[in-house]
Coordinates of C-alpha atoms and ligand atoms in Angstrom, one line a residue:
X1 CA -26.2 -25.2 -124.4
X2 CA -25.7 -26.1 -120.7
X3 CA -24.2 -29.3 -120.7
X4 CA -24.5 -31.0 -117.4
X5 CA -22.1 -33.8 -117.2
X6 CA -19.3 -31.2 -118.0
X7 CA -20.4 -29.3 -115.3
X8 CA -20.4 -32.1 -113.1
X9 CA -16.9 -33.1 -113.8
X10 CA -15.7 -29.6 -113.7
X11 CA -17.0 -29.9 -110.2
X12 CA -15.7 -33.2 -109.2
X13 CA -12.2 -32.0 -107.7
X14 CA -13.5 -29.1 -105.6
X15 CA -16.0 -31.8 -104.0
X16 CA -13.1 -34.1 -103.0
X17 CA -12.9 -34.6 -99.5
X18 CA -16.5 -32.9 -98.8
X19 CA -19.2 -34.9 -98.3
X20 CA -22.4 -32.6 -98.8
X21 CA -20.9 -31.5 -101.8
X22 CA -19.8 -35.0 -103.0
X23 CA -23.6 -35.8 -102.3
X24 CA -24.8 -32.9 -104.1
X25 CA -22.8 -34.5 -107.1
X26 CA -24.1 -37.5 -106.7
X27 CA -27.8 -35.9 -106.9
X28 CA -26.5 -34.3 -110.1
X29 CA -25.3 -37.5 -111.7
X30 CA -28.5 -39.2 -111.1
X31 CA -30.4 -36.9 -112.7
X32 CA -28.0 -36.7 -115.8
X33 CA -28.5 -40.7 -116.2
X34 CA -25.0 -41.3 -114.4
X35 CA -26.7 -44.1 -112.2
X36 CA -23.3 -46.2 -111.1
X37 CA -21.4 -42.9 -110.8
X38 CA -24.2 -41.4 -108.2
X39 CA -23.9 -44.8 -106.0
X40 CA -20.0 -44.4 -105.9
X41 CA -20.5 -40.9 -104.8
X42 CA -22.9 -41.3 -102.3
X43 CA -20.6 -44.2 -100.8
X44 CA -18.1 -41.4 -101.2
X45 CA -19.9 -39.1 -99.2
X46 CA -21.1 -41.6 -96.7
X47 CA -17.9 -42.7 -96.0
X48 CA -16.9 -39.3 -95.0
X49 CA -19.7 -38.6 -92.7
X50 CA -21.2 -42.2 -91.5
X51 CA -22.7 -40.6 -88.6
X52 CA -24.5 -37.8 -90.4
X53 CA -28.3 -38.0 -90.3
X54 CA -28.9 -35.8 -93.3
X55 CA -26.4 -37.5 -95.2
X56 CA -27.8 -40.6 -95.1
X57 CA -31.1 -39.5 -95.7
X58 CA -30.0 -37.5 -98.5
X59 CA -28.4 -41.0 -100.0
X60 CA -31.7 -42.6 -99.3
X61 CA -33.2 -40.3 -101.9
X62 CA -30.7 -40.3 -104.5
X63 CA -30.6 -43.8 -104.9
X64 CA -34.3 -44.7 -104.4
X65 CA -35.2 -42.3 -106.9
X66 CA -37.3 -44.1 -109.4
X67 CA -36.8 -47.3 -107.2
X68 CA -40.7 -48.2 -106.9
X69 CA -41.5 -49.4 -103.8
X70 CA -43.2 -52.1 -104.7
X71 CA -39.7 -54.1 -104.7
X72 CA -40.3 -54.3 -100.7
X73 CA -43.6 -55.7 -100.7
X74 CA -43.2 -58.4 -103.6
X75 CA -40.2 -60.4 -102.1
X76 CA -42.5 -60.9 -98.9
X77 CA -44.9 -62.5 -100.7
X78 CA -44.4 -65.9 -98.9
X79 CA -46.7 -67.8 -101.9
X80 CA -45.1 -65.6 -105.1
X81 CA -41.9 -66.8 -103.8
X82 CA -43.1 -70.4 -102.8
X83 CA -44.8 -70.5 -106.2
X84 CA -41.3 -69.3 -108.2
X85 CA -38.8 -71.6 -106.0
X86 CA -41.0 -74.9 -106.6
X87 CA -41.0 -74.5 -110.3
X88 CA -37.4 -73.9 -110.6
X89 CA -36.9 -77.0 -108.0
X90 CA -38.4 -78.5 -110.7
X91 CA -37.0 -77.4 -113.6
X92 CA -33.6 -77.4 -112.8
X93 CA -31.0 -80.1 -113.3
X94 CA -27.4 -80.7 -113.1
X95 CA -25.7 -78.1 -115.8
X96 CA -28.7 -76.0 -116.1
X97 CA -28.2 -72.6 -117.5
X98 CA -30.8 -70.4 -116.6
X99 CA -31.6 -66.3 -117.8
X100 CA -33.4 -64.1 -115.8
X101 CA -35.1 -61.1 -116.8
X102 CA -35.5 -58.5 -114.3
X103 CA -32.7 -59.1 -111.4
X104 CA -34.7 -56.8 -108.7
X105 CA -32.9 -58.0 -105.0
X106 CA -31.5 -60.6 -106.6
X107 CA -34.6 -63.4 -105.1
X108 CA -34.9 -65.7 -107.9
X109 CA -31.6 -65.4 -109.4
X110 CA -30.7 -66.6 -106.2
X111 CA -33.2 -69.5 -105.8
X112 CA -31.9 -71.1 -109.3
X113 CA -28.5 -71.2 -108.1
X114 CA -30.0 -72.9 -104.5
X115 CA -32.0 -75.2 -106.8
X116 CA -28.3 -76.4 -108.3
X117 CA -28.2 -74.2 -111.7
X118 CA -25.0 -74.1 -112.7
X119 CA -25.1 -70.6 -114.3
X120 CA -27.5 -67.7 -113.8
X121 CA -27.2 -64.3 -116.1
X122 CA -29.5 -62.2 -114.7
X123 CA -30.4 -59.1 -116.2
X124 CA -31.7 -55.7 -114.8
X125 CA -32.6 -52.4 -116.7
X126 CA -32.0 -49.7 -113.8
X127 CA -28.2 -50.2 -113.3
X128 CA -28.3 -49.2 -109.5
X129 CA -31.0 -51.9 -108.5
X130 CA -28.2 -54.1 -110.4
X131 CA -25.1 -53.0 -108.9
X132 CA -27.3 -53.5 -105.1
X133 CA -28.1 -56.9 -106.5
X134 CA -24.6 -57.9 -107.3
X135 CA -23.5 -56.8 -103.9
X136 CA -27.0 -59.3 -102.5
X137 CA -25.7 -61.6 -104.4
X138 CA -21.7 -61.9 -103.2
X139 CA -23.5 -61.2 -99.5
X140 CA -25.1 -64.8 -100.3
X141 CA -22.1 -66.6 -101.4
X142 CA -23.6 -66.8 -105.2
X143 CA -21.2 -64.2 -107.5
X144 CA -19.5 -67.7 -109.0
X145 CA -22.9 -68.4 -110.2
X146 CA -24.9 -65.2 -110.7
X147 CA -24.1 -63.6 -113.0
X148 CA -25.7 -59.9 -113.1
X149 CA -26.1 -58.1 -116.6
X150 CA -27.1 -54.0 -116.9
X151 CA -29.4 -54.2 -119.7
X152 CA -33.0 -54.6 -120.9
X153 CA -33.7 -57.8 -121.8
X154 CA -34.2 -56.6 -125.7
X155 CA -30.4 -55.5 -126.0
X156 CA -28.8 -59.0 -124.5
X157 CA -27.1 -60.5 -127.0
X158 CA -27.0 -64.5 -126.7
X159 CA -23.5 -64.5 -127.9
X160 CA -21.7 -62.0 -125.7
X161 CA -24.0 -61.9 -123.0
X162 CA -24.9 -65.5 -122.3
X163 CA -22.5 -67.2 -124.5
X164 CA -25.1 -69.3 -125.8
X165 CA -28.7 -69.8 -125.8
X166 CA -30.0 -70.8 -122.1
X167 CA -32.3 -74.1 -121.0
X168 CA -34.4 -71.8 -118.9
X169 CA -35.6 -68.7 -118.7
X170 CA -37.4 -67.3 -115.6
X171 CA -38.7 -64.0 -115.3
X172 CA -41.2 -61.8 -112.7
X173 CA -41.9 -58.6 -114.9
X174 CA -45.7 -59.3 -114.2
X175 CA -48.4 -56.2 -113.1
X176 CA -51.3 -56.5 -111.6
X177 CA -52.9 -56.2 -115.2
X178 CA -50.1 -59.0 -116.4
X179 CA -49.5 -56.7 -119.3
X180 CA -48.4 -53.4 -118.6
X181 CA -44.6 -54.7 -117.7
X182 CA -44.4 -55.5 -121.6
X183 CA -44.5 -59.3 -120.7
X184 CA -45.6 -60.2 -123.9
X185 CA -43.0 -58.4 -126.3
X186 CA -40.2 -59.2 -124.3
X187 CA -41.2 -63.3 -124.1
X188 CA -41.4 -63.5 -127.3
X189 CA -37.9 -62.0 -128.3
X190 CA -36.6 -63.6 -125.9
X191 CA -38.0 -67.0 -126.0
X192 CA -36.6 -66.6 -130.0
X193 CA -33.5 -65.2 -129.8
X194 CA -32.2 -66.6 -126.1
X195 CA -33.7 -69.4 -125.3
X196 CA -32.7 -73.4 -126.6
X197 CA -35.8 -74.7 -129.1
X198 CA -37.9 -76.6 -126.6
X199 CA -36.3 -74.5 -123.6
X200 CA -38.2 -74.2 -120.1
X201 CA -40.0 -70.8 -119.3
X202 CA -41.4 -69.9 -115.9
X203 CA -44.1 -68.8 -115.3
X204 CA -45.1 -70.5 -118.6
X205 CA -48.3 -68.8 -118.8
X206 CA -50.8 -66.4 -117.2
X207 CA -54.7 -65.9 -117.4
X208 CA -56.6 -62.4 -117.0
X209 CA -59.6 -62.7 -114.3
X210 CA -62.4 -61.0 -113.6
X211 CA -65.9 -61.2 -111.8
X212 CA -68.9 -59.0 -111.0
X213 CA -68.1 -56.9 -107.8
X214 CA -69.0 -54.2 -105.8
X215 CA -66.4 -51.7 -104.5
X216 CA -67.6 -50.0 -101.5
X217 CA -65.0 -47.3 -101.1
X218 CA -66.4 -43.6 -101.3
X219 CA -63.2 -42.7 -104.1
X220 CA -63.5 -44.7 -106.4
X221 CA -67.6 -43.8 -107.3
X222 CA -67.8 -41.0 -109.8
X223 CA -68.1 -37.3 -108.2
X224 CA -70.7 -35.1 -107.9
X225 CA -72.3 -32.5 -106.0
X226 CA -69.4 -31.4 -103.8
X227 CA -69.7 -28.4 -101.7
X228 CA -73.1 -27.3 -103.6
X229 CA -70.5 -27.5 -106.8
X230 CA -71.4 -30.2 -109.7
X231 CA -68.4 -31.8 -110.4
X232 CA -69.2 -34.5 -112.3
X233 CA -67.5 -33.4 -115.4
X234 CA -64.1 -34.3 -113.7
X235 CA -65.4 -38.3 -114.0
X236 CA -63.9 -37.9 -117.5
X237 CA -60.6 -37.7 -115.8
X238 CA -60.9 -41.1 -113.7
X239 CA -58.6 -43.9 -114.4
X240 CA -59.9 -46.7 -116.1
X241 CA -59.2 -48.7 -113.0
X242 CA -58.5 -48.5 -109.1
X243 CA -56.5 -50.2 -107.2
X244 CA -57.5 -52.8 -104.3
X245 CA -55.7 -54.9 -101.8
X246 CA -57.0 -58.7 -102.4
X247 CA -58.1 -58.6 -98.9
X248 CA -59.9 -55.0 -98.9
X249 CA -63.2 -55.5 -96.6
X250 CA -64.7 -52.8 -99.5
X251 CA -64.3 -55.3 -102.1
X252 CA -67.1 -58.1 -102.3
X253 CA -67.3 -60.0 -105.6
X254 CA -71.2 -61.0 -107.3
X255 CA -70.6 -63.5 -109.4
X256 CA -68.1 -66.4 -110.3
X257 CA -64.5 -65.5 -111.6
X258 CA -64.4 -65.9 -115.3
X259 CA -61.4 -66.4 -117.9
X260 CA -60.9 -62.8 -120.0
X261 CA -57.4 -63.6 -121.4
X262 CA -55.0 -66.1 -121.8
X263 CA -51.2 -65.8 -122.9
X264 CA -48.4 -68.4 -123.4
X265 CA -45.3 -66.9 -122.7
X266 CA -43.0 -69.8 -124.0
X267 CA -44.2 -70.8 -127.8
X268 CA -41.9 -67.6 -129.1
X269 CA -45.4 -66.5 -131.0
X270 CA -46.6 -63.3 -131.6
X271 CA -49.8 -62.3 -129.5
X272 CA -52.2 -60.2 -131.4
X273 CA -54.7 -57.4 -129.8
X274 CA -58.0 -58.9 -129.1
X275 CA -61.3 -58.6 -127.8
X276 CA -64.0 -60.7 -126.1
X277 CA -67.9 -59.8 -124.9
X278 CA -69.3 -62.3 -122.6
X279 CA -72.6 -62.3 -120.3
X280 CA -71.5 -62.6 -116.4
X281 CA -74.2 -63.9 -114.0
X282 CA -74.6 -62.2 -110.7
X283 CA -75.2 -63.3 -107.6
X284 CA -77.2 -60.7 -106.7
X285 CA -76.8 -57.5 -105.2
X286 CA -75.2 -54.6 -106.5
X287 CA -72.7 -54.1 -108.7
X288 CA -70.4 -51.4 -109.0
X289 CA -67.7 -52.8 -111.6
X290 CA -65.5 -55.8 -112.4
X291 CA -62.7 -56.8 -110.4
X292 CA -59.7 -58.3 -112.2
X293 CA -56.7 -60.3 -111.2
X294 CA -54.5 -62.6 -112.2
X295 CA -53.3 -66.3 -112.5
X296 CA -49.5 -67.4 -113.5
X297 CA -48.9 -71.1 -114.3
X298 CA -45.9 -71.4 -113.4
X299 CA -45.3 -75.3 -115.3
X300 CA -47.3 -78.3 -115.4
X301 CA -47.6 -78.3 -111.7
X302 CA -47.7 -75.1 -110.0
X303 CA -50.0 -71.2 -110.4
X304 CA -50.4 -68.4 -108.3
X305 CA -53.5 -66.6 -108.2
X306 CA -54.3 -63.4 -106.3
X307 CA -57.8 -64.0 -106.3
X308 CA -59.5 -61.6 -103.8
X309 CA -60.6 -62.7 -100.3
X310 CA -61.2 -61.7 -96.7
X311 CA -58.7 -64.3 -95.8
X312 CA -56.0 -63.5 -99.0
X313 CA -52.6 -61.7 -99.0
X314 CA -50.6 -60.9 -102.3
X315 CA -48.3 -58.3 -103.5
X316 CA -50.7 -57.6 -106.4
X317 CA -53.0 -55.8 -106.2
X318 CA -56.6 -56.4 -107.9
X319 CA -57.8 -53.9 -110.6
X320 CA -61.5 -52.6 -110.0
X321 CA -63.1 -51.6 -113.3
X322 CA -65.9 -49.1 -112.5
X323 CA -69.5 -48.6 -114.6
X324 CA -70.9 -45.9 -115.2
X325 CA -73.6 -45.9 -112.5
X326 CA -74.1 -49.1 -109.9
X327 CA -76.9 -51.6 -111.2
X328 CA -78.9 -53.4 -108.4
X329 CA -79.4 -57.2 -109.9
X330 CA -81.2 -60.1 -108.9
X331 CA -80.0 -63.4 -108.2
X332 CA -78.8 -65.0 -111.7
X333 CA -78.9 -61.8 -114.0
X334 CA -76.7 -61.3 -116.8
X335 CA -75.1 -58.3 -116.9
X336 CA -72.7 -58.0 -120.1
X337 CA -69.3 -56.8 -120.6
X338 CA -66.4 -56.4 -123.0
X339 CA -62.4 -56.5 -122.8
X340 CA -59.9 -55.6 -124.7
X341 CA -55.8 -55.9 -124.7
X342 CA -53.4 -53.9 -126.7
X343 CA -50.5 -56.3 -126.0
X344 CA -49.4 -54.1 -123.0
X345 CA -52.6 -53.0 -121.0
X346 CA -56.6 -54.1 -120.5
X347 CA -59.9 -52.8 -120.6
X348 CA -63.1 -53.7 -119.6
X349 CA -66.5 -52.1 -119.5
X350 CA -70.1 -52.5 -119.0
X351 CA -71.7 -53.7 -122.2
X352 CA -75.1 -55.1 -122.4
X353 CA -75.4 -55.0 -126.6
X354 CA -74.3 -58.2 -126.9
X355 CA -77.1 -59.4 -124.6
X356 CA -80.2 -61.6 -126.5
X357 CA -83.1 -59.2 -126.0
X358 CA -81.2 -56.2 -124.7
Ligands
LIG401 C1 -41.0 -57.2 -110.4 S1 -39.3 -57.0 -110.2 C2 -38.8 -58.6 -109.9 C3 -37.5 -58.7 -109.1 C4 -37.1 -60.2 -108.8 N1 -36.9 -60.9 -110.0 C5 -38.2 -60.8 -108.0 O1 -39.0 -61.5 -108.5 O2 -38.2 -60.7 -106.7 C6 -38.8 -56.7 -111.9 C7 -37.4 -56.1 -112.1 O3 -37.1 -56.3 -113.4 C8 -36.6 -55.1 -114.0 N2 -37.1 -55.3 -115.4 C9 -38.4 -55.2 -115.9 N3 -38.4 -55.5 -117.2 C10 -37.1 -55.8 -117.6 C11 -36.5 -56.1 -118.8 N4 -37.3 -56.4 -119.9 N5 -35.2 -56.2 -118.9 C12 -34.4 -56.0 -117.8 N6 -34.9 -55.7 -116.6 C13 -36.3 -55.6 -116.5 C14 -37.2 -54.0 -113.2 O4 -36.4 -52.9 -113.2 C15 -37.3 -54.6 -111.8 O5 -36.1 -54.4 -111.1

């Protein structure tokens, strides 16, 4: 069988000296999983060529291969960042020991050791976003502080990774359903097996939320007759949800924001599946679906909520939960839905038969 890393270090010496070769290595080596390899090639290749265009293009695509982009717009968020850097001001004191989970640029790591931590491992799964952060880091005067790990959170080991359990553990692993970044599975290990009894966690809890809304934009309604063809069958296809900007003029919301879900990430307890039915009262108008976002207490003091507004900017996005068909109400109707978590994603639909008299 064709065994690519073989091949790749056959090739190694004939790339030597070469740099669109050495970059067609590196290309090779991220796609057999060789992440820190690929980034000391492409430096290879760069370094041979710093004024080639295509070279450094080329690079750009190797190693922000599986980077989601999302990294750029979350470290802007001014009030994410105020939110995290408040509660560690908090939290912190002098010989603090703090674990990250999820390293990113490096943000937060960084903000513990400006808050006075005396030690921050960090840890990061992808092990080029880790060997970037490391280099952040230095850049920022922090290496004697920050320590940066290459591992998911579940393999750390307290003894040889953190030499001992930590007082705090921070974390941003959070997706615009809270959920999907498996927040809940990796608290709880990690609040067990890392973390001092009675140890700080931040954000120390989150909510699910969601409201009556209409979403005005044309791609997100089912399909239909399109170019005299019936394509409605294809509306078994749709995602559950879509994707809105907080601020998104399309987005109005018809009725109050109510609690679907909460979670506490720092009791160490196991969080079961559940469900919940509850009437929501419109404000009138019509209603296309629910809109669903999020709220992270931080501690006793501080959340962030992305709740959507003309007037609101956050780097999550809120989840748009279609029906079936748009229902005109009247001021004060009940319309009733359901939700549901698996421990790593949501659902919610229309659904009246829990209504009295429906
Ligand atoms: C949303 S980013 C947050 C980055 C940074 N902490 C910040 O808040 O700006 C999450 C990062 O954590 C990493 N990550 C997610 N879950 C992880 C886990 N359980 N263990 C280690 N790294 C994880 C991802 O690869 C990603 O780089």
């Amino acid at each position: 069988m064709f065994d690519l890393g073989r091949a790749i270090d056959a090739l190694l010496p004939q790339a030597k000296g070469k740099p669109a070769a050495m970059m067609h290595l590196a290309r090779l080596m991220r796609r057999d999983g060789q992440h820190q390899r690929a980034l000391v090639a492409c430096r290879q290749a760069l370094a041979l060529a710093p004024d080639d265009p295509d070279l450094a293009a080329q690079a750009r695509a190797v190693l922000g291969a599986g980077v989601p982009s999302w990294h750029f717009s979350i470290v802007r968020d001014a009030a994410r960042n105020a939110a995290y850097d408040a509660a560690l001001r908090r939290a912190v004191r002098p010989g603090t020991r703090v674990l990250e989970i999820g390293t990113g640029t490096g943000l937060l790591a960084m903000m513990a050791a400006r808050a006075g931590a005396a030690e921050i491992i960090t840890c990061e799964r992808d092990p080029i976003i880790a060997e970037i952060a490391q280099e952040i880091i230095a850049r920022n005067g922090f290496a004697d502080r920050v320590r940066v790990v290459v591992k998911h959170s579940d393999a750390l080991d307290v003894a040889a990774d953190l030499r001992g359990p930590v007082d705090l553990l921070i974390s941003e692993i959070i997706s615009n359903d809270l959920l999907a970044g498996d927040v809940l599975p990796v608290h709880e290990r990690a609040v067990r097996a890392l973390l001092k009894p009675g140890g700080g966690v931040i954000p120390a809890s989150g909510l699910i939320r969601a409201a009556l809304a209409e979403d005005l934009r044309d791609e997100t309604a089912g399909l239909g007759v399109i170019d005299g063809f019936d394509l409605s069958p294809f509306n078994n296809l749709a995602p559950p949800s879509w994707k809105i900007r907080v601020d998104h003029p399309s987005l109005q919301l018809r009725g109050e924001a109510v609690d679907l879900f909460g979670f506490d990430f720092a009791s160490g307890r196991y969080c079961a599946e559940a469900r919940v039915s509850m009437p929501l009262q419109s404000f009138g108008g019509r209603v296309t679906g629910i809109a669903q976002w999020i709220l992270l207490q931080m501690d006793d003091s501080g959340s962030y909520e992305n709740t959507p507004a003309p007037d609101a900017q956050s780097c999550w996005a809120v989840l748009v939960y279609p029906f079936p068909r748009p229902i005109e109400t009247a001021p004060g109707q009940r319309v009733g839905i359901s939700a549901s978590h698996d421990r790593h994603h949501i659902m919610i639909w229309l659904d009246d038969t829990h209504l009295d008299g429906s």
